[in-house]
Amino acid sequence: MKDILQGNALESEAIYIFREVVAQFEKPVLLFSGGKDSITLVRLAQKAFYPAKIPFPLLHIDTGHNFSETIEFRDRLVKELGVELIVRMVQDTIDSGKVKEETGKYASRNLLQTETLLDAIEEFGFDACIGGARRDEEKARAKERIFSVRDDFGQWDEKNQRPELFDMLNGRIDLGQNVRVFPISNWTELDVWSYIEKEKIEIPSIYFAHKRATFLRDGFIWSASDDIVYREENEEIIERMVRFRTVGDMSCTAAVLSEAKDIATVVDEIRGSSISERGARIDDQRSEAAMEKRKQQGYF
C-alpha cells in the first residue's frame, strides 16, 4: 500500500509540473531519447493534458549511433500518438565543423550531442526543455532543481540556482535564457519501472534479456552486433544473454548479464541490484566530475 501511495504522489507531482510548464512557458519541448525515462514522460504528458493531445513536440538529438531497437520504437510510438517529432543529427553538427568526431578505443558521440541540442534550442526558440533526468542517477543530477535555468550560452551554474520551496516553480527567465525541466526528478529507477509495470507501458525490447553478440573490455559487456563500437582483434565475440539498463549512444553504453525477460522480473532484478544503472555508462566514468562538466556546458 505504501508503494502505491508513493507512486500516486509521484505521478501527481509530475502531472502538476507538466501543467506548470505549459502555463508558464511559450514554447516547451520534450527531449525524447526512446529510453524508459522519456517514454514515461510521454505517458505522464498524455495524462496531464487528456483528452487533448500532448501540446508540444518531441525532440530527439540523434547521435547516429543509437540502438536500432530504440529508433524503431521511437518512430512507431510517435506515429501511434500523432505527436510531432523533431530530429536533429549529431552527424550534421560534425559535418559543419562545429564539433570534432572522437577517435580511438573510447570514442563516443555522447558529449557531441550538447552542441546539436543547443543549436536546436536556438533554431526553434524553445524556452523549456523537458527531460527525464532523475536525482538518483548521478551526483551532478542530484544538484538540479526541477526548473533548472540555463543562460544564453546554454550553460548551467550549479552554485547559483533558485530555491524551490513548497513546490513553488518559478519559470521567469530573461531574454536568451531557457529552462530544463525534470518532472520525474524525485523518482528512482525502481519507481520508473514500477510505473511502467502498473501502466502496462510498452518499451523497447533492448531493455529485456536477449541473446546478443558481445565482447568484454575493462570488465564491461559491449555489443558486437554492429560496426559502431570499437573492437580490437583480440577481443573475442561471444553470444551472451544480456539486457541494457540504460539506453544511450552505443559506443558508451554497456550491457548487463540478465535473464529478466519481462517487466516483473526486471523489477525484481533492480530491487536486488547494488550497482547504479549509470554504472554501465562509460562516459560518466571519464572523470569524477564528468557529468557535472557536461551539464555545465549545456548537456541534458
XYZ file of C-alpha atoms in Angstrom:
300
model
C 0.000 0.000 0.000
C 2.886 2.367 0.816
C 4.391 1.825 -2.659
C 1.021 2.540 -4.299
C 0.558 5.770 -2.340
C 4.100 6.880 -3.144
C 3.583 6.066 -6.822
C 0.365 8.095 -6.923
C 2.119 11.045 -5.273
C 4.997 10.929 -7.774
C 2.585 10.771 -10.701
C 0.552 13.693 -9.343
C 3.709 15.766 -8.837
C 4.886 15.075 -12.401
C 1.498 15.976 -13.876
C 1.492 19.208 -11.864
C 4.959 20.041 -13.256
C 3.843 19.391 -16.847
C 0.865 21.700 -16.417
C 3.057 24.401 -14.880
C 5.388 24.190 -17.879
C 2.560 24.788 -20.347
C 1.137 27.573 -18.169
C 4.442 29.425 -17.706
C 6.346 28.928 -20.971
C 5.582 29.821 -24.558
C 7.439 27.104 -26.445
C 8.243 23.937 -24.491
C 9.604 20.715 -25.960
C 10.068 17.197 -24.581
C 13.567 15.770 -25.007
C 12.980 12.223 -26.221
C 15.607 9.508 -26.499
C 13.419 6.424 -26.847
C 14.575 5.291 -23.405
C 12.370 4.238 -20.498
C 12.509 7.615 -18.730
C 11.470 9.679 -21.751
C 8.781 7.097 -22.577
C 7.477 7.506 -19.023
C 7.427 11.284 -19.562
C 5.294 10.824 -22.665
C 2.733 8.791 -20.690
C 2.671 11.413 -17.936
C 2.203 14.178 -20.524
C -0.697 12.245 -22.029
C -2.344 12.088 -18.626
C -1.638 15.735 -17.854
C -3.481 17.016 -20.933
C -6.033 14.285 -21.681
C -8.319 14.273 -23.646
C -6.309 16.799 -25.684
C -3.117 15.756 -27.443
C 0.285 16.486 -25.970
C 0.661 20.247 -26.639
C 4.365 20.296 -27.508
C 6.687 18.404 -29.859
C 9.247 15.735 -29.024
C 12.900 16.465 -29.821
C 15.422 13.683 -30.395
C 19.095 14.559 -30.640
C 20.221 11.573 -32.708
C 23.889 10.605 -32.405
C 23.588 8.247 -35.364
C 24.935 5.576 -33.015
C 21.660 4.603 -31.383
C 20.468 1.049 -30.918
C 18.212 0.101 -33.833
C 15.560 -1.218 -31.427
C 15.289 2.248 -29.901
C 14.874 4.085 -33.205
C 12.258 1.615 -34.440
C 10.311 2.039 -31.212
C 10.587 5.849 -31.368
C 9.144 6.045 -34.868
C 6.301 3.674 -34.081
C 5.362 5.482 -30.877
C 5.131 8.978 -32.401
C 3.050 7.584 -35.259
C 0.630 5.927 -32.844
C 0.314 9.049 -30.693
C 0.126 11.511 -33.573
C 2.674 13.844 -31.958
C 5.274 15.959 -33.742
C 8.806 14.565 -33.686
C 11.789 16.809 -34.403
C 15.085 15.030 -35.074
C 18.423 16.766 -35.231
C 21.541 14.782 -36.141
C 24.929 14.965 -34.453
C 26.415 13.969 -37.812
C 25.230 17.279 -39.271
C 26.998 19.147 -36.459
C 30.178 17.182 -37.184
C 29.892 17.893 -40.911
C 29.501 21.614 -40.213
C 32.820 21.639 -38.340
C 31.292 22.797 -35.043
C 32.432 19.655 -33.253
C 35.107 17.068 -33.951
C 34.496 13.323 -34.074
C 36.351 11.471 -31.337
C 38.637 8.620 -32.335
C 40.221 5.677 -30.586
C 39.229 2.982 -28.164
C 36.800 5.032 -26.068
C 35.452 7.361 -28.750
C 31.837 8.411 -28.271
C 29.390 10.912 -29.683
C 27.605 11.366 -26.380
C 29.337 14.637 -25.470
C 28.889 15.937 -29.024
C 25.103 15.962 -28.507
C 25.417 19.144 -26.468
C 26.199 21.393 -29.429
C 23.431 19.829 -31.524
C 20.936 20.359 -28.703
C 21.909 23.992 -28.178
C 21.601 24.631 -31.920
C 18.118 23.069 -31.940
C 17.006 25.173 -28.961
C 18.124 28.317 -30.801
C 16.647 27.182 -34.134
C 13.156 26.654 -32.730
C 13.239 29.160 -29.879
C 12.407 26.609 -27.189
C 12.207 28.185 -23.743
C 11.612 24.998 -21.726
C 13.179 21.597 -22.461
C 11.549 18.755 -20.546
C 13.921 15.914 -19.726
C 13.865 12.585 -17.924
C 16.839 13.088 -15.600
C 16.421 11.793 -12.052
C 18.297 12.767 -8.890
C 19.216 9.167 -8.068
C 21.111 8.648 -11.336
C 24.268 10.597 -10.667
C 25.537 13.104 -8.114
C 25.567 16.054 -10.540
C 21.929 15.413 -11.387
C 21.139 15.356 -7.667
C 22.048 19.073 -7.605
C 19.465 20.055 -10.238
C 16.272 21.945 -9.480
C 13.042 20.846 -11.176
C 13.056 24.144 -13.111
C 16.767 24.455 -13.905
C 17.753 27.709 -15.621
C 20.349 27.799 -18.417
C 21.974 31.026 -19.535
C 22.024 32.366 -23.095
C 25.021 30.131 -23.832
C 23.122 27.053 -22.618
C 25.336 26.773 -19.538
C 24.311 25.659 -16.051
C 25.618 27.279 -12.874
C 25.009 24.769 -10.102
C 26.064 27.307 -7.438
C 23.501 29.887 -8.477
C 20.147 28.121 -8.530
C 16.752 29.286 -7.379
C 15.272 27.773 -4.220
C 12.147 25.666 -4.816
C 10.259 25.851 -1.544
C 6.754 24.481 -1.048
C 6.607 23.229 -4.661
C 6.726 26.794 -5.993
C 8.128 26.584 -9.540
C 9.445 29.884 -10.851
C 9.520 29.952 -14.641
C 10.592 33.571 -15.066
C 13.563 33.856 -17.381
C 15.458 36.644 -19.094
C 15.798 37.022 -22.844
C 18.050 34.284 -24.204
C 17.689 32.023 -21.181
C 15.838 28.726 -21.196
C 14.861 26.198 -18.574
C 15.447 22.460 -18.326
C 12.509 20.827 -16.591
C 12.681 17.467 -14.796
C 9.196 16.155 -13.911
C 10.499 12.814 -12.613
C 13.437 14.300 -10.725
C 12.220 12.755 -7.452
C 11.690 9.292 -8.929
C 14.138 6.395 -8.643
C 14.940 3.780 -11.277
C 12.679 1.376 -9.378
C 9.868 3.965 -9.326
C 10.083 4.273 -13.127
C 9.992 0.519 -13.671
C 7.148 0.076 -11.173
C 5.183 2.763 -13.043
C 5.866 1.088 -16.383
C 4.602 -2.161 -14.895
C 1.485 -0.583 -13.371
C 0.602 1.383 -16.514
C 1.491 -1.505 -18.850
C 3.701 0.840 -20.904
C 5.445 -0.674 -23.905
C 9.208 -0.124 -24.053
C 11.959 -1.174 -26.497
C 12.889 -4.866 -26.416
C 16.512 -3.979 -25.680
C 15.571 -3.475 -22.014
C 14.754 -7.172 -21.689
C 17.095 -10.157 -21.712
C 18.025 -11.369 -25.176
C 20.885 -13.195 -26.846
C 23.378 -10.772 -28.337
C 26.834 -10.915 -29.885
C 29.079 -9.227 -27.321
C 32.681 -8.789 -26.237
C 34.363 -7.859 -22.950
C 36.504 -4.802 -22.271
C 37.526 -3.327 -18.929
C 35.003 -5.554 -17.184
C 32.072 -4.286 -19.280
C 29.959 -6.126 -21.833
C 29.775 -4.392 -25.228
C 27.518 -5.033 -28.193
C 29.261 -6.504 -31.228
C 26.107 -6.602 -33.340
C 27.201 -3.648 -35.450
C 30.250 -1.714 -36.627
C 29.761 1.246 -34.260
C 31.543 0.081 -31.123
C 35.321 -0.007 -31.471
C 36.688 -3.533 -31.028
C 40.249 -4.800 -31.152
C 41.110 -8.057 -32.926
C 41.908 -9.881 -29.692
C 38.542 -9.020 -28.130
C 36.567 -12.212 -28.667
C 32.909 -12.096 -29.711
C 30.669 -14.354 -27.620
C 26.898 -14.647 -27.637
C 25.546 -13.803 -24.175
C 22.145 -13.351 -22.569
C 22.075 -9.648 -21.748
C 19.877 -6.600 -21.401
C 20.509 -2.851 -21.185
C 19.540 -0.926 -18.047
C 20.036 2.415 -19.770
C 19.895 3.284 -23.464
C 22.357 5.804 -24.843
C 24.966 6.100 -27.546
C 26.051 2.527 -28.363
C 29.720 3.426 -28.022
C 29.396 4.297 -24.325
C 26.535 2.057 -23.128
C 27.376 -1.409 -21.855
C 25.029 -4.339 -21.256
C 24.487 -6.431 -18.139
C 24.077 -10.192 -17.839
C 20.422 -10.907 -17.219
C 17.624 -13.455 -17.532
C 14.896 -10.838 -16.986
C 12.586 -11.203 -19.980
C 9.579 -9.258 -18.693
C 8.865 -6.208 -16.555
C 8.083 -8.153 -13.378
C 11.459 -9.909 -13.401
C 13.250 -6.657 -14.301
C 11.670 -5.024 -11.221
C 12.822 -7.941 -9.039
C 16.316 -7.699 -10.542
C 16.572 -3.957 -9.812
C 15.384 -4.438 -6.231
C 18.370 -6.705 -5.635
C 20.943 -4.638 -7.528
C 23.707 -2.795 -5.683
C 25.010 -1.010 -8.809
C 23.590 2.214 -10.256
C 22.072 1.936 -13.724
C 24.621 4.508 -14.935
C 27.390 2.216 -13.783
C 27.261 0.848 -17.331
C 27.615 4.307 -18.912
C 31.302 4.695 -19.665
C 31.012 8.407 -20.492
C 30.219 9.064 -16.812
C 33.477 7.417 -15.764
C 35.916 9.541 -17.759
C 36.488 11.583 -14.619
C 34.990 12.049 -11.166
C 33.067 15.105 -12.354
C 32.378 14.046 -15.960
C 28.592 14.512 -15.842
C 28.783 17.817 -13.998
C 31.202 19.269 -16.550
C 28.930 18.191 -19.425
C 25.893 19.700 -17.729
C 27.719 22.988 -17.151
C 28.335 23.135 -20.899
C 24.675 22.555 -21.772
C 24.224 18.766 -21.702
C 20.885 17.181 -20.825
